[in-house]
Coordinates of C-alpha atoms in Angstrom, one line a residue:
M1041 CA -13.5 -32.9 -19.5
Y1042 CA -10.1 -31.3 -19.9
A1043 CA -7.3 -30.7 -23.2
V1044 CA -4.6 -32.4 -21.7
A1045 CA -1.3 -31.4 -22.4
G1046 CA 1.9 -33.4 -22.7
R1047 CA -0.3 -36.5 -22.5
V1048 CA -0.6 -37.8 -18.9
K1049 CA -1.7 -41.2 -18.8
D1050 CA -5.1 -40.8 -17.5
E1051 CA -4.2 -43.4 -14.7
D1052 CA -2.8 -41.0 -13.2
I1053 CA -4.7 -38.0 -13.3
A1054 CA -7.0 -40.4 -11.9
L1055 CA -4.6 -41.4 -8.7
V1056 CA -3.6 -37.6 -8.1
R1057 CA -8.0 -37.1 -8.4
D1058 CA -8.5 -39.4 -5.6
R1059 CA -4.8 -38.7 -4.0
S1060 CA -5.4 -34.9 -3.5
S1061 CA -7.8 -33.3 -0.9
I1062 CA -9.9 -30.9 -2.0
V1063 CA -9.9 -29.5 1.7
D1064 CA -5.7 -29.0 1.7
V1065 CA -5.9 -27.4 -1.5
I1066 CA -8.7 -24.7 -0.7
S1067 CA -7.5 -24.2 2.9
E1068 CA -3.9 -22.8 1.1
T1069 CA -5.8 -20.1 0.1
V1070 CA -9.0 -19.7 1.5
T1071 CA -10.3 -20.2 4.9
L1072 CA -12.9 -22.9 5.9
R1073 CA -15.8 -23.1 8.5
S1074 CA -18.5 -25.9 9.2
A1075 CA -21.9 -24.9 7.0
G1076 CA -23.2 -28.4 8.2
G1077 CA -24.3 -31.4 6.6
G1078 CA -20.3 -31.6 6.3
N1079 CA -19.4 -29.4 4.1
L1080 CA -17.0 -26.4 4.5
K1081 CA -18.2 -23.2 4.1
G1082 CA -15.7 -19.8 3.2
L1083 CA -15.6 -16.9 1.0
C1084 CA -14.9 -17.1 -2.7
P1085 CA -11.6 -16.7 -3.8
F1086 CA -12.9 -15.8 -8.0
H1087 CA -15.3 -13.0 -6.8
D1088 CA -14.8 -10.3 -3.7
E1089 CA -18.2 -11.1 -1.3
K1090 CA -19.1 -10.6 2.4
T1091 CA -21.1 -13.6 2.7
P1092 CA -19.5 -16.7 2.4
S1093 CA -21.1 -19.0 -0.5
F1094 CA -17.8 -20.5 -1.9
N1095 CA -18.7 -24.1 -0.6
V1096 CA -16.8 -27.2 -0.2
S1097 CA -18.0 -30.9 0.2
P1098 CA -14.7 -33.5 1.5
A1099 CA -16.5 -36.5 0.9
R1100 CA -16.9 -35.5 -3.2
N1101 CA -14.0 -33.7 -3.2
V1102 CA -15.4 -30.9 -5.3
Y1103 CA -16.2 -27.3 -4.5
F1104 CA -19.0 -24.6 -5.8
C1105 CA -19.8 -20.8 -5.6
H1106 CA -23.4 -19.9 -5.6
G1107 CA -22.3 -16.9 -6.2
C1108 CA -20.0 -16.5 -8.6
G1109 CA -20.8 -20.5 -10.4
Q1110 CA -17.0 -21.3 -10.1
G1111 CA -17.2 -25.2 -9.5
G1112 CA -14.7 -28.3 -9.7
D1113 CA -12.2 -30.9 -7.8
A1114 CA -8.8 -29.8 -7.0
I1115 CA -6.4 -30.1 -10.2
K1116 CA -10.1 -26.8 -11.4
F1117 CA -9.2 -24.8 -8.4
L1118 CA -5.4 -24.7 -9.4
M1119 CA -6.3 -23.7 -12.9
D1120 CA -8.5 -20.7 -12.2
A1121 CA -6.6 -20.1 -8.2
E1122 CA -3.3 -19.6 -9.6
H1123 CA -4.0 -19.9 -13.1
L1124 CA -1.4 -22.6 -14.1
S1125 CA -2.4 -25.0 -16.6
F1126 CA -4.5 -28.2 -16.9
I1127 CA -0.7 -30.0 -16.8
E1128 CA 0.7 -27.5 -14.4
S1129 CA -1.7 -28.1 -11.8
V1130 CA -1.5 -32.3 -12.4
E1131 CA 2.1 -32.2 -12.1
R1132 CA 1.7 -29.8 -8.3
L1133 CA -0.4 -32.0 -6.9
A1134 CA 1.5 -35.3 -8.2
G1135 CA 4.2 -33.4 -6.6
K1136 CA 2.7 -33.0 -3.4
A1137 CA 1.3 -36.8 -3.0
G1138 CA 4.5 -38.3 -3.8
I1139 CA 3.1 -39.2 -7.2
Q1140 CA 5.5 -40.3 -10.3
L1141 CA 3.9 -39.5 -13.7
R1142 CA 3.9 -41.0 -16.6
Y1143 CA 3.8 -39.6 -20.3
D1144 CA 2.4 -40.8 -23.0
V1145 CA 3.7 -39.9 -26.3
D1146 CA 0.0 -40.0 -28.1
A1147 CA -3.4 -41.8 -26.3
S1148 CA -2.3 -45.2 -27.9
G1149 CA 1.8 -45.0 -28.0
P1150 CA 4.2 -46.4 -25.7
A1151 CA 5.7 -44.6 -22.4
A1152 CA 8.0 -41.5 -23.0
P1153 CA 9.8 -40.0 -21.4
R1154 CA 8.5 -36.9 -19.2
P1155 CA 8.7 -33.9 -21.1
Q1156 CA 9.5 -30.3 -20.3
T1157 CA 6.8 -28.8 -17.5
G1158 CA 5.3 -25.9 -18.5
Q1159 CA 6.3 -22.7 -17.6
R1160 CA 5.1 -21.8 -13.9
Q1161 CA 6.5 -24.7 -13.0
R1162 CA 10.1 -24.5 -14.6
L1163 CA 9.7 -20.4 -12.8
I1164 CA 8.9 -22.1 -9.4
A1165 CA 11.9 -24.7 -9.6
A1166 CA 14.5 -22.8 -10.6
H1167 CA 13.6 -19.9 -7.2
A1168 CA 13.9 -22.5 -5.1
D1169 CA 17.5 -23.7 -7.1
A1170 CA 18.2 -19.9 -7.1
V1171 CA 17.5 -20.0 -2.4
D1172 CA 19.8 -23.2 -2.6
F1173 CA 22.2 -21.0 -4.1
Y1174 CA 21.6 -17.5 -2.0
R1175 CA 21.7 -20.0 1.5
E1176 CA 24.7 -21.8 0.6
Q1177 CA 26.4 -18.5 -0.8
L1178 CA 25.7 -16.4 3.3
G1179 CA 28.1 -18.9 4.6
S1180 CA 31.0 -17.8 2.8
P1181 CA 33.1 -15.3 3.5
G1182 CA 32.4 -12.6 1.4
A1183 CA 28.9 -12.9 3.2
R1184 CA 30.3 -11.7 6.4
K1185 CA 28.8 -8.2 6.6
A1186 CA 25.1 -10.5 5.7
R1187 CA 25.7 -12.5 9.2
E1188 CA 26.6 -9.2 10.7
F1189 CA 23.6 -7.1 9.6
L1190 CA 21.2 -10.3 10.6
A1191 CA 23.2 -10.6 14.0
E1192 CA 22.7 -6.7 14.7
R1193 CA 19.8 -7.0 14.5
G1194 CA 18.9 -9.9 16.9
F1195 CA 18.9 -13.0 14.1
G1196 CA 21.4 -15.8 14.6
R1197 CA 21.8 -19.2 11.7
D1198 CA 18.7 -20.6 13.0
A1199 CA 16.8 -17.5 12.4
A1200 CA 18.3 -17.2 9.3
E1201 CA 18.0 -20.3 8.3
K1202 CA 13.9 -20.9 9.8
Y1203 CA 13.2 -17.6 6.9
G1204 CA 15.4 -19.0 4.1
C1205 CA 18.0 -16.4 3.9
G1206 CA 20.7 -15.6 1.0
F1207 CA 23.5 -13.7 0.0
A1208 CA 24.1 -12.6 -3.8
P1209 CA 27.6 -13.3 -4.5
D1210 CA 30.0 -10.2 -5.2
S1211 CA 29.8 -11.8 -8.5
W1212 CA 28.3 -10.7 -12.2
D1213 CA 26.8 -14.1 -13.1
A1214 CA 27.5 -16.6 -10.7
L1215 CA 23.9 -17.4 -10.6
A1216 CA 23.1 -17.8 -14.0
K1217 CA 25.5 -20.0 -14.1
H1218 CA 24.7 -22.1 -11.8
L1219 CA 21.3 -22.4 -13.7
R1220 CA 22.2 -22.7 -16.6
L1221 CA 24.1 -25.7 -15.4
K1222 CA 21.2 -27.2 -14.2
G1223 CA 19.5 -27.2 -17.8
Y1224 CA 17.9 -24.0 -16.9
T1225 CA 17.2 -21.7 -20.8
A1226 CA 18.2 -17.5 -20.4
E1227 CA 14.4 -17.2 -21.3
E1228 CA 13.6 -19.1 -18.3
L1229 CA 16.1 -17.1 -15.7
T1230 CA 15.3 -13.7 -17.6
A1231 CA 11.4 -14.4 -17.3
A1232 CA 11.9 -15.6 -13.7
G1233 CA 13.2 -12.1 -13.0
L1234 CA 16.8 -13.6 -12.2
C1235 CA 19.1 -12.2 -14.4
K1236 CA 18.9 -9.9 -17.1
P1237 CA 20.3 -9.4 -20.5
A1238 CA 23.8 -7.1 -20.4
R1239 CA 24.9 -4.9 -23.0
S1240 CA 27.5 -7.2 -24.1
G1241 CA 24.0 -10.5 -25.0
S1242 CA 25.2 -12.4 -21.8
L1243 CA 23.0 -12.7 -18.7
I1244 CA 24.4 -11.4 -15.2
D1245 CA 22.2 -11.7 -12.1
R1246 CA 19.5 -9.2 -10.6
F1247 CA 21.1 -9.3 -7.1
R1248 CA 24.7 -8.7 -5.8
R1249 CA 26.2 -7.8 -2.8
R1250 CA 22.7 -8.1 -1.3
L1251 CA 21.0 -9.6 1.2
L1252 CA 18.5 -11.9 0.4
W1253 CA 15.2 -12.8 1.4
P1254 CA 13.2 -15.7 -0.3
I1255 CA 9.3 -14.3 -0.9
R1256 CA 6.6 -17.0 -1.3
D1257 CA 3.3 -17.8 -2.4
L1258 CA 0.4 -18.9 -0.1
G1259 CA 1.6 -22.6 -0.9
G1260 CA 4.9 -21.8 -0.1
D1261 CA 6.7 -21.6 -3.1
V1262 CA 9.3 -19.5 -3.6
I1263 CA 8.5 -16.3 -6.5
G1264 CA 10.6 -14.0 -5.9
F1265 CA 13.5 -12.3 -3.5
G1266 CA 13.4 -8.7 -1.9
A1267 CA 17.1 -7.7 -1.7
R1268 CA 19.0 -5.8 0.9
K1269 CA 21.7 -2.9 0.5
L1270 CA 24.5 -3.8 2.6
F1271 CA 27.6 -1.9 1.0
E1272 CA 28.4 1.4 1.1
D1273 CA 29.3 1.7 -2.6
D1274 CA 26.3 0.2 -3.8
D1275 CA 24.5 3.4 -5.6
G1276 CA 21.0 1.1 -5.8
P1277 CA 18.0 1.0 -3.8
K1278 CA 18.6 0.6 -0.5
Y1279 CA 16.1 -2.1 -0.9
L1280 CA 15.3 -4.0 -4.6
N1281 CA 12.7 -6.6 -5.7
T1282 CA 11.7 -8.7 -8.2
P1283 CA 9.8 -7.2 -11.2
E1284 CA 7.2 -8.2 -11.7
T1285 CA 6.7 -11.6 -13.7
P1286 CA 4.4 -13.7 -14.4
I1287 CA 4.8 -15.8 -11.2
Y1288 CA 5.1 -12.6 -9.0
K1289 CA 2.9 -9.9 -8.7
K1290 CA 4.0 -7.1 -6.0
S1291 CA -0.2 -5.4 -5.5
H1292 CA -0.3 -9.7 -4.7
V1293 CA 2.3 -10.2 -2.7
L1294 CA 2.7 -9.8 1.5
Y1295 CA 5.6 -11.7 3.3
G1296 CA 5.5 -13.6 5.5
I1297 CA 2.0 -14.8 4.7
D1298 CA 3.4 -18.6 4.3
H1299 CA 4.6 -18.9 8.1
A1300 CA 1.6 -16.5 8.9
K1301 CA -1.6 -18.0 7.4
R1302 CA -2.1 -20.3 9.4
E1303 CA -2.0 -18.4 12.6
I1304 CA -4.0 -15.3 10.6
A1305 CA -7.0 -18.0 10.3
K1306 CA -6.0 -19.7 13.6
R1307 CA -6.2 -16.0 15.9
G1308 CA -8.1 -14.6 13.9
R1309 CA -5.7 -11.5 13.1
A1310 CA -3.4 -10.4 11.2
V1311 CA -0.5 -7.6 12.0
I1312 CA 0.5 -5.4 9.0
V1313 CA 4.2 -4.4 9.6
E1314 CA 6.7 -2.4 6.9
G1315 CA 9.6 -4.3 6.2
Y1316 CA 11.5 -8.2 6.2
T1317 CA 13.3 -8.0 9.4
D1318 CA 9.9 -6.4 10.8
V1319 CA 8.5 -10.0 10.4
M1320 CA 11.0 -11.9 11.5
A1321 CA 10.8 -10.1 14.8
C1322 CA 7.0 -10.5 15.6
H1323 CA 7.4 -13.8 14.4
E1324 CA 10.5 -14.9 16.7
A1325 CA 8.9 -12.5 19.8
G1326 CA 5.7 -14.7 20.3
E1327 CA 3.8 -12.8 17.5
P1328 CA 3.7 -14.7 14.7
T1329 CA 0.6 -13.1 12.6
A1330 CA 3.1 -10.7 11.2
V1331 CA 3.0 -10.1 7.1
A1332 CA 4.6 -6.9 5.6
T1333 CA 3.7 -5.7 1.1
C1334 CA 7.0 -6.4 -0.9
G1335 CA 8.6 -2.8 -2.5
T1336 CA 4.5 -1.7 -2.6
A1337 CA 1.8 0.0 -0.4
F1338 CA -0.6 -1.8 1.2
G1339 CA -3.7 -2.4 -1.1
V1340 CA -6.5 -4.1 -2.2
D1341 CA -5.3 -6.7 -3.7
H1342 CA -3.5 -8.0 -0.5
I1343 CA -7.3 -7.1 1.3
Q1344 CA -8.5 -9.8 -0.3
V1345 CA -5.9 -12.1 0.0
L1346 CA -6.6 -11.3 3.8
R1347 CA -10.3 -11.6 4.1
R1348 CA -10.6 -14.6 2.8
L1349 CA -7.7 -15.8 5.6
L1350 CA -9.9 -14.1 8.3
M1351 CA -13.1 -15.3 6.9
D1352 CA -13.8 -11.4 7.1
S1353 CA -17.6 -11.3 6.5
D1354 CA -21.0 -10.5 7.8
S1355 CA -20.9 -13.5 10.4
F1356 CA -17.7 -13.3 11.6
T1357 CA -15.1 -10.6 11.8
G1358 CA -11.3 -10.7 12.3
E1359 CA -8.7 -8.0 13.7
I1360 CA -6.1 -6.3 11.6
I1361 CA -3.7 -4.2 12.8
Y1362 CA -1.7 -2.1 11.8
T1363 CA 1.9 -1.3 12.8
F1364 CA 3.5 2.3 11.9
D1365 CA 6.8 3.6 13.2
G1366 CA 5.3 7.0 15.6
D1367 CA 7.1 9.4 13.8
A1368 CA 5.3 11.9 11.0
A1369 CA 6.0 9.1 8.2
G1370 CA 4.2 6.5 10.0
Q1371 CA 1.6 8.6 11.5
K1372 CA 0.9 9.5 7.4
A1373 CA 0.8 5.7 6.5
A1374 CA -1.2 5.2 9.0
L1375 CA -4.1 7.5 8.2
R1376 CA -3.9 6.2 4.4
A1377 CA -4.2 2.9 6.2
F1378 CA -7.6 4.7 7.2
E1379 CA -8.9 5.1 3.5
E1380 CA -8.7 1.2 2.8
D1381 CA -10.2 0.7 6.8
Q1382 CA -13.8 0.9 4.8
R1383 CA -12.7 -2.7 2.9
F1384 CA -12.5 -4.4 6.0
V1385 CA -16.1 -5.8 7.8
G1386 CA -13.7 -6.5 10.9
R1387 CA -12.4 -4.1 13.2
T1388 CA -9.4 -2.3 12.5
F1389 CA -6.8 -1.5 14.4
I1390 CA -3.0 0.6 15.1
A1391 CA 0.2 -0.2 17.1
V1392 CA 2.3 2.7 17.3
S1393 CA 5.3 1.5 18.4
P1394 CA 7.1 4.1 21.1
D1395 CA 10.2 6.4 20.5
N1396 CA 9.9 6.1 16.7
M1397 CA 10.7 2.5 17.3
D1398 CA 9.4 -1.0 14.3
P1399 CA 8.8 -4.1 16.1
C1400 CA 12.6 -4.7 14.9
E1401 CA 13.8 -2.3 17.1
L1402 CA 12.1 -2.6 20.1
R1403 CA 12.5 -6.0 20.5
L1404 CA 15.9 -4.8 20.3
A1405 CA 15.8 -2.9 23.0
K1406 CA 13.1 -3.8 25.1
G1407 CA 13.0 -7.6 24.3
D1408 CA 9.7 -10.1 23.3
L1409 CA 6.9 -8.9 25.4
A1410 CA 7.6 -5.3 24.5
V1411 CA 6.7 -6.4 20.1
R1412 CA 3.9 -8.5 22.0
D1413 CA 2.7 -5.4 23.9
M1414 CA 2.9 -3.4 21.7
I1415 CA 0.8 -4.9 19.5
A1416 CA -1.2 -6.0 22.6
G1417 CA -2.2 -2.3 23.5
R1418 CA -3.2 -1.8 19.8
E1419 CA -6.3 1.5 19.6
P1420 CA -8.7 1.2 17.2
L1421 CA -7.7 3.0 13.4
V1422 CA -10.7 5.9 13.4
D1423 CA -9.8 7.0 17.0
F1424 CA -6.3 7.5 16.1
A1425 CA -7.1 8.9 12.8
L1426 CA -9.8 11.1 14.6
R1427 CA -6.9 12.3 17.1
Q1428 CA -4.1 13.2 14.4
T1429 CA -6.6 14.8 12.3
I1430 CA -7.7 17.5 15.1
A1431 CA -4.4 17.7 16.6
R1432 CA -3.5 20.3 13.6
F1433 CA -6.1 22.4 14.7
D1434 CA -6.0 24.7 17.4
L1435 CA -9.0 24.3 19.8
D1436 CA -8.6 27.6 21.9
T1437 CA -10.1 29.4 19.1
V1438 CA -14.0 29.6 17.6
E1439 CA -11.8 28.9 13.5
G1440 CA -9.8 26.2 15.1
R1441 CA -12.8 24.2 16.3
V1442 CA -14.8 24.6 13.5
E1443 CA -11.9 24.0 11.0
A1444 CA -11.0 20.4 13.1
M1445 CA -15.0 19.8 12.9
R1446 CA -14.7 19.8 9.5
R1447 CA -12.3 17.5 9.0
A1448 CA -12.7 15.3 11.4
A1449 CA -16.4 15.0 10.3
P1450 CA -15.7 12.3 7.4
L1451 CA -14.0 10.1 9.2
V1452 CA -16.3 9.2 12.0
A1453 CA -19.3 9.1 8.9
K1454 CA -16.8 6.6 7.0
I1455 CA -17.6 4.2 10.3
K1456 CA -18.8 1.1 8.3
D1457 CA -20.7 0.1 11.8
R1458 CA -23.2 2.6 11.8
E1459 CA -24.0 1.6 15.2
K1460 CA -21.0 3.2 16.4
R1461 CA -21.4 6.7 14.6
P1462 CA -23.6 8.0 16.3
E1463 CA -21.1 7.5 19.7
Y1464 CA -18.0 8.9 17.8
T1465 CA -20.4 11.5 17.3
R1466 CA -20.6 13.0 21.0
K1467 CA -16.8 12.1 21.5
L1468 CA -15.7 14.2 18.9
A1469 CA -17.9 16.7 20.5
G1470 CA -16.5 16.2 23.2
D1471 CA -12.6 16.2 22.3
L1472 CA -13.2 19.1 20.6
G1473 CA -15.4 21.8 23.0
M1474 CA -18.4 21.8 21.1
D1475 CA -22.0 21.8 21.5
L1476 CA -23.3 18.1 19.8
E1477 CA -25.3 19.5 17.7
P1478 CA -22.8 21.4 14.9
V1479 CA -21.2 18.3 15.0
Q1480 CA -24.2 16.3 14.7
R1481 CA -25.2 18.5 11.6
A1482 CA -21.3 17.7 10.2
V1483 CA -21.2 14.2 10.0
N1484 CA -25.0 13.8 8.9
N1485 CA -24.4 15.8 5.6
A1486 CA -20.4 13.5 5.8
V1487 CA -23.0 11.0 5.6
R1488 CA -25.1 12.2 2.1
G1489 CA -21.9 13.2 0.7
E1490 CA -21.8 16.1 1.3
T1491 CA -18.4 15.4 2.7
A1492 CA -16.4 17.9 5.6
A1493 CA -13.1 17.9 2.5
A1494 CA -15.0 20.3 -0.2
Q1495 CA -17.3 22.0 2.8
P1496 CA -14.2 24.3 3.7
A1497 CA -13.9 24.7 -0.3
Q1498 CA -16.9 25.6 -1.1
R1499 CA -18.0 28.5 1.7
A1500 CA -14.5 29.7 1.2
A1501 CA -15.0 30.4 -2.1
A1502 CA -18.6 31.5 -1.4
D1503 CA -17.3 34.0 0.7
S1504 CA -13.8 34.6 -1.4
P1505 CA -12.9 35.1 -4.3
Q1506 CA -9.7 34.1 -3.5
R1507 CA -10.3 30.3 -2.1
L1508 CA -12.4 30.6 -5.8
V1509 CA -8.7 31.1 -7.3
E1510 CA -7.0 28.9 -5.5
R1511 CA -8.9 25.6 -6.2
E1512 CA -9.5 26.4 -10.1
S1513 CA -5.5 26.8 -9.8
L1514 CA -5.2 23.2 -8.5
K1515 CA -7.8 22.0 -10.6
L1516 CA -5.3 23.3 -13.6
A1517 CA -2.0 21.4 -12.1
L1518 CA -4.4 17.7 -11.9
Q1519 CA -6.2 18.2 -15.3
E1520 CA -3.6 20.2 -17.0
P1521 CA -0.2 19.3 -15.4
V1522 CA 1.4 19.4 -19.4
L1523 CA 0.5 23.2 -20.0
A1524 CA 0.5 24.7 -16.4
G1525 CA 3.4 22.9 -15.3
P1526 CA 6.5 25.2 -14.9
M1527 CA 3.9 28.6 -13.9
F1528 CA 2.2 26.4 -11.3
D1529 CA 5.6 24.9 -9.9
A1530 CA 7.0 28.0 -9.4
L1531 CA 4.3 29.2 -7.2
G1532 CA 4.7 27.7 -3.9
P1533 CA 2.3 26.5 -0.9
E1534 CA 2.1 29.8 0.8
N1535 CA 0.3 31.6 -1.6
Y1536 CA -3.0 29.1 -0.2
G1537 CA -4.5 30.5 2.8
D1538 CA -7.0 27.7 3.2
D1539 CA -5.1 25.0 5.3
V1540 CA -6.9 21.8 3.1
L1541 CA -6.4 23.4 -0.3
R1542 CA -2.6 24.3 0.9
A1543 CA -2.1 20.4 1.8
V1544 CA -3.1 19.5 -1.8
R1545 CA -0.8 22.2 -3.3
S1546 CA 2.2 20.5 -1.1
A1547 CA 1.0 17.1 -2.2
V1548 CA 1.2 17.9 -6.4
G1549 CA 5.3 19.0 -4.5
E1550 CA 5.7 15.7 -3.5
A1551 CA 4.4 14.3 -6.4
G1552 CA 7.0 15.6 -8.5
G1553 CA 5.6 18.5 -9.7
A1554 CA 2.9 19.2 -12.4
A1555 CA 5.7 19.9 -15.0
S1556 CA 7.0 16.2 -14.6
A1557 CA 3.3 15.0 -15.3
T1558 CA 1.7 14.0 -18.4
G1559 CA -1.6 14.0 -17.0
G1560 CA -4.3 11.2 -16.0
A1561 CA -5.6 8.6 -13.6
V1562 CA -2.2 7.9 -12.5
W1563 CA -0.8 11.1 -11.6
I1564 CA -4.2 11.9 -10.1
E1565 CA -3.8 8.6 -7.7
K1566 CA -0.3 10.2 -7.7
V1567 CA -0.9 13.5 -6.0
R1568 CA -3.8 11.7 -4.3
D1569 CA -1.5 9.2 -2.1
A1570 CA 1.3 11.6 -2.1
C1571 CA -1.3 14.1 0.3
G1572 CA -1.1 13.7 4.2
D1573 CA -4.4 15.1 4.7
L1574 CA -7.5 12.9 4.4
G1575 CA -9.6 16.0 3.9
G1576 CA -7.1 17.0 0.5
Q1577 CA -7.2 13.3 -0.4
V1578 CA -11.1 13.8 -0.6
L1579 CA -10.5 16.7 -1.8
V1580 CA -8.2 15.6 -5.1
S1581 CA -10.6 13.8 -6.3
E1582 CA -13.4 16.1 -6.4
L1583 CA -10.9 18.7 -8.5
A1584 CA -9.8 16.2 -10.9
V1585 CA -13.0 15.7 -12.0
E1586 CA -14.9 19.7 -11.3
P1587 CA -15.3 21.6 -14.9
L1588 CA -13.2 23.9 -15.5
R1589 CA -14.7 27.4 -15.0
V1590 CA -13.6 28.5 -18.6
D1591 CA -15.8 28.5 -21.8
G1592 CA -13.6 26.3 -24.0
P1593 CA -10.1 24.8 -24.4
V1594 CA -7.7 25.8 -21.5
D1595 CA -4.7 27.9 -22.9
P1596 CA -1.6 29.3 -21.7
R1597 CA -3.2 32.8 -21.6
Y1598 CA -5.8 31.3 -19.1
V1599 CA -3.6 29.7 -16.9
Q1600 CA -1.5 33.1 -17.0
V1601 CA -4.3 34.7 -15.6
T1602 CA -5.0 32.3 -12.9
L1603 CA -1.8 31.9 -11.3
A1604 CA -1.4 35.6 -11.5
R1605 CA -4.9 36.3 -9.9
L1606 CA -3.0 33.6 -7.2
Q1607 CA 0.2 35.1 -6.8
A1608 CA -1.5 38.7 -6.0
G1609 CA -4.5 37.7 -4.3
A1610 CA -1.6 35.7 -1.5
L1611 CA 0.5 39.3 -1.5
T1612 CA -2.7 40.9 -0.8
T1613 CA -3.4 39.2 2.3
R1614 CA 0.2 39.7 3.6
I1615 CA 0.1 44.0 2.4
R1616 CA -3.4 44.0 5.1
D1617 CA -0.6 41.9 7.4
L1618 CA 2.0 44.7 7.1
K1619 CA -0.3 47.3 7.0
S1620 CA -1.8 46.0 10.7
K1621 CA 1.8 45.7 12.0
V1622 CA 2.9 48.6 10.7
Q1623 CA -0.3 50.4 12.1
R1624 CA 0.6 49.5 15.9
L1625 CA 4.0 50.7 15.3
N1626 CA 5.4 53.9 16.6
P1627 CA 7.1 55.3 14.0
V1628 CA 8.9 57.4 16.7
A1629 CA 10.0 55.1 19.4
H1630 CA 10.2 52.5 16.7
K1631 CA 12.3 53.9 13.4
D1632 CA 14.4 51.4 11.7
Q1633 CA 11.6 48.8 12.0
Y1634 CA 8.9 51.3 11.0
L1635 CA 11.0 52.4 7.9
A1636 CA 12.0 48.7 6.5
L1637 CA 8.9 47.3 7.0
A1638 CA 7.2 50.1 5.4
G1639 CA 9.6 49.6 2.9
E1640 CA 8.6 46.2 2.4
L1641 CA 5.7 47.7 2.0
F1642 CA 5.7 49.6 -1.0
S1643 CA 7.3 47.2 -2.8
L1644 CA 4.6 44.7 -2.1
E1645 CA 2.4 46.8 -3.3
Q1646 CA 3.6 47.2 -6.6
Q1647 CA 3.7 43.8 -7.3
A1648 CA 0.0 42.8 -6.2
R1649 CA -0.6 46.4 -8.9
A1650 CA 1.2 44.2 -11.5
L1651 CA 0.0 40.5 -10.9
R1652 CA -3.5 42.2 -11.5
D1653 CA -2.8 44.2 -14.5
Q1654 CA -1.7 40.5 -15.6
A1655 CA -4.8 38.6 -14.5
A1656 CA -6.9 41.7 -16.3
G1657 CA -10.1 39.5 -17.1
G1658 CA -12.5 37.6 -16.0
L1659 CA -12.7 33.9 -14.3

């Protein structure tokens, strides 16, 4: 027997159980398919699995997972799946079934007025009232800019109504006053993320002078908002989302999932776009499976949500289609998506929009059909990743072909369908213009864990002391950023001769620089996310745990010596190149140029000599 908070009358609880279809409740979050004998099955929402072991019995109105042992009725499912209390689960199911609950003061006392509901339901109710308030404001004179924003992107009144768009008025506390009059406490509105305390101690609205989109969970409840800046004098970010709250976890939320979930399950595919208007554009263009993340990158938790809807298992595979702009940032995002690709059993694709247009812009410029054609023209994500990787190298040279092979081999090794690896290996050899044997060997080495990202750096280190120093300097930045910070940040990517090591150095800068970090897993992940080179991403993880080449604790002297050697080595390379150029010049015919280069060479040699003196000591 569950512990009953609020003492709902026992007969009402029994009525809720009787009228709540376990299939309807679970289908909100899990795609169910026939398991024979009148039962249904799906991927368990309570643990990660590839083969469905989650069974539902419509006849008995119960569920049970043979993998983790979770089971119960519709009330228990909501308690476990959405972390509701017993009373909150009963109240939600009662509301859907149209049942008016009665409450007792105690087990034997007379019926009493309904007590305050649980926190989640109060926060959900506050969001529902906020939606109504914001939607009404969208029609006000002050919201003209918001209406124009939508109209310029092809969305009229009907679309705004369909997606619940609203407007936060030019007021510091209009929503706060409205909701307080409805009986919500300041604590509840703060916990919901709708308002925040002011310095004066009063309550002010979180959103002001912005276009709003309500963000819903799988069940359709509004749990947060996304807000778009409209006015140039708004010094806030372009998009502002609800903060983390008891009901809003951005890593779990997908905008549009409430509209898309049934079509995702029906069509066996999900389209991942980048923004709220892109979701709207895809749905309006006839692609109702589009969803978007809310203020965070597409990650593991989002994948788990989609896997359950897609029934992504060993016996059934769906499609995940990523859409990204065709510019450099979009390509970088697509390559990062390849890293998460292996979490899906199903097939993953990429649809790159033409002329760097997002789906919303594409729909405006070329119509609904163009959006559908873009998605229909998708290509396997691994094909895109391979093409983008080898495109960075000069395949007309031996060095370029070998380096391209080393970077691309790990991508082939990561293909989860092992039967496809030989074909992609042959394709890679053809694209590189190389014999199959060395490419096959590189892929096999990567499969065995000798990743191609690490191989070039390791081989270079074996051949060149300078590569060893380059690796060591990056290890210091990743493992000892507080100590190495300012000295490391002063030396740019041009000091690294290896492409992948240079990419990692650039990523450190994009992540804010070593001087801004305190170290630890968060810093490592930040650098890894900032690295657009797939091989570099793997190398970041490797360098983060590879021991430093020093006995005992690292001190400032070791950092100074390492970075001096790094800079000295880079200068030596420049000196060698400059000497070659000077030797090719005729000192008479090109006197001015010869003298200028000779002077530069002399200066560089002095700098290199000083750095070598500074770096005296052994690594």
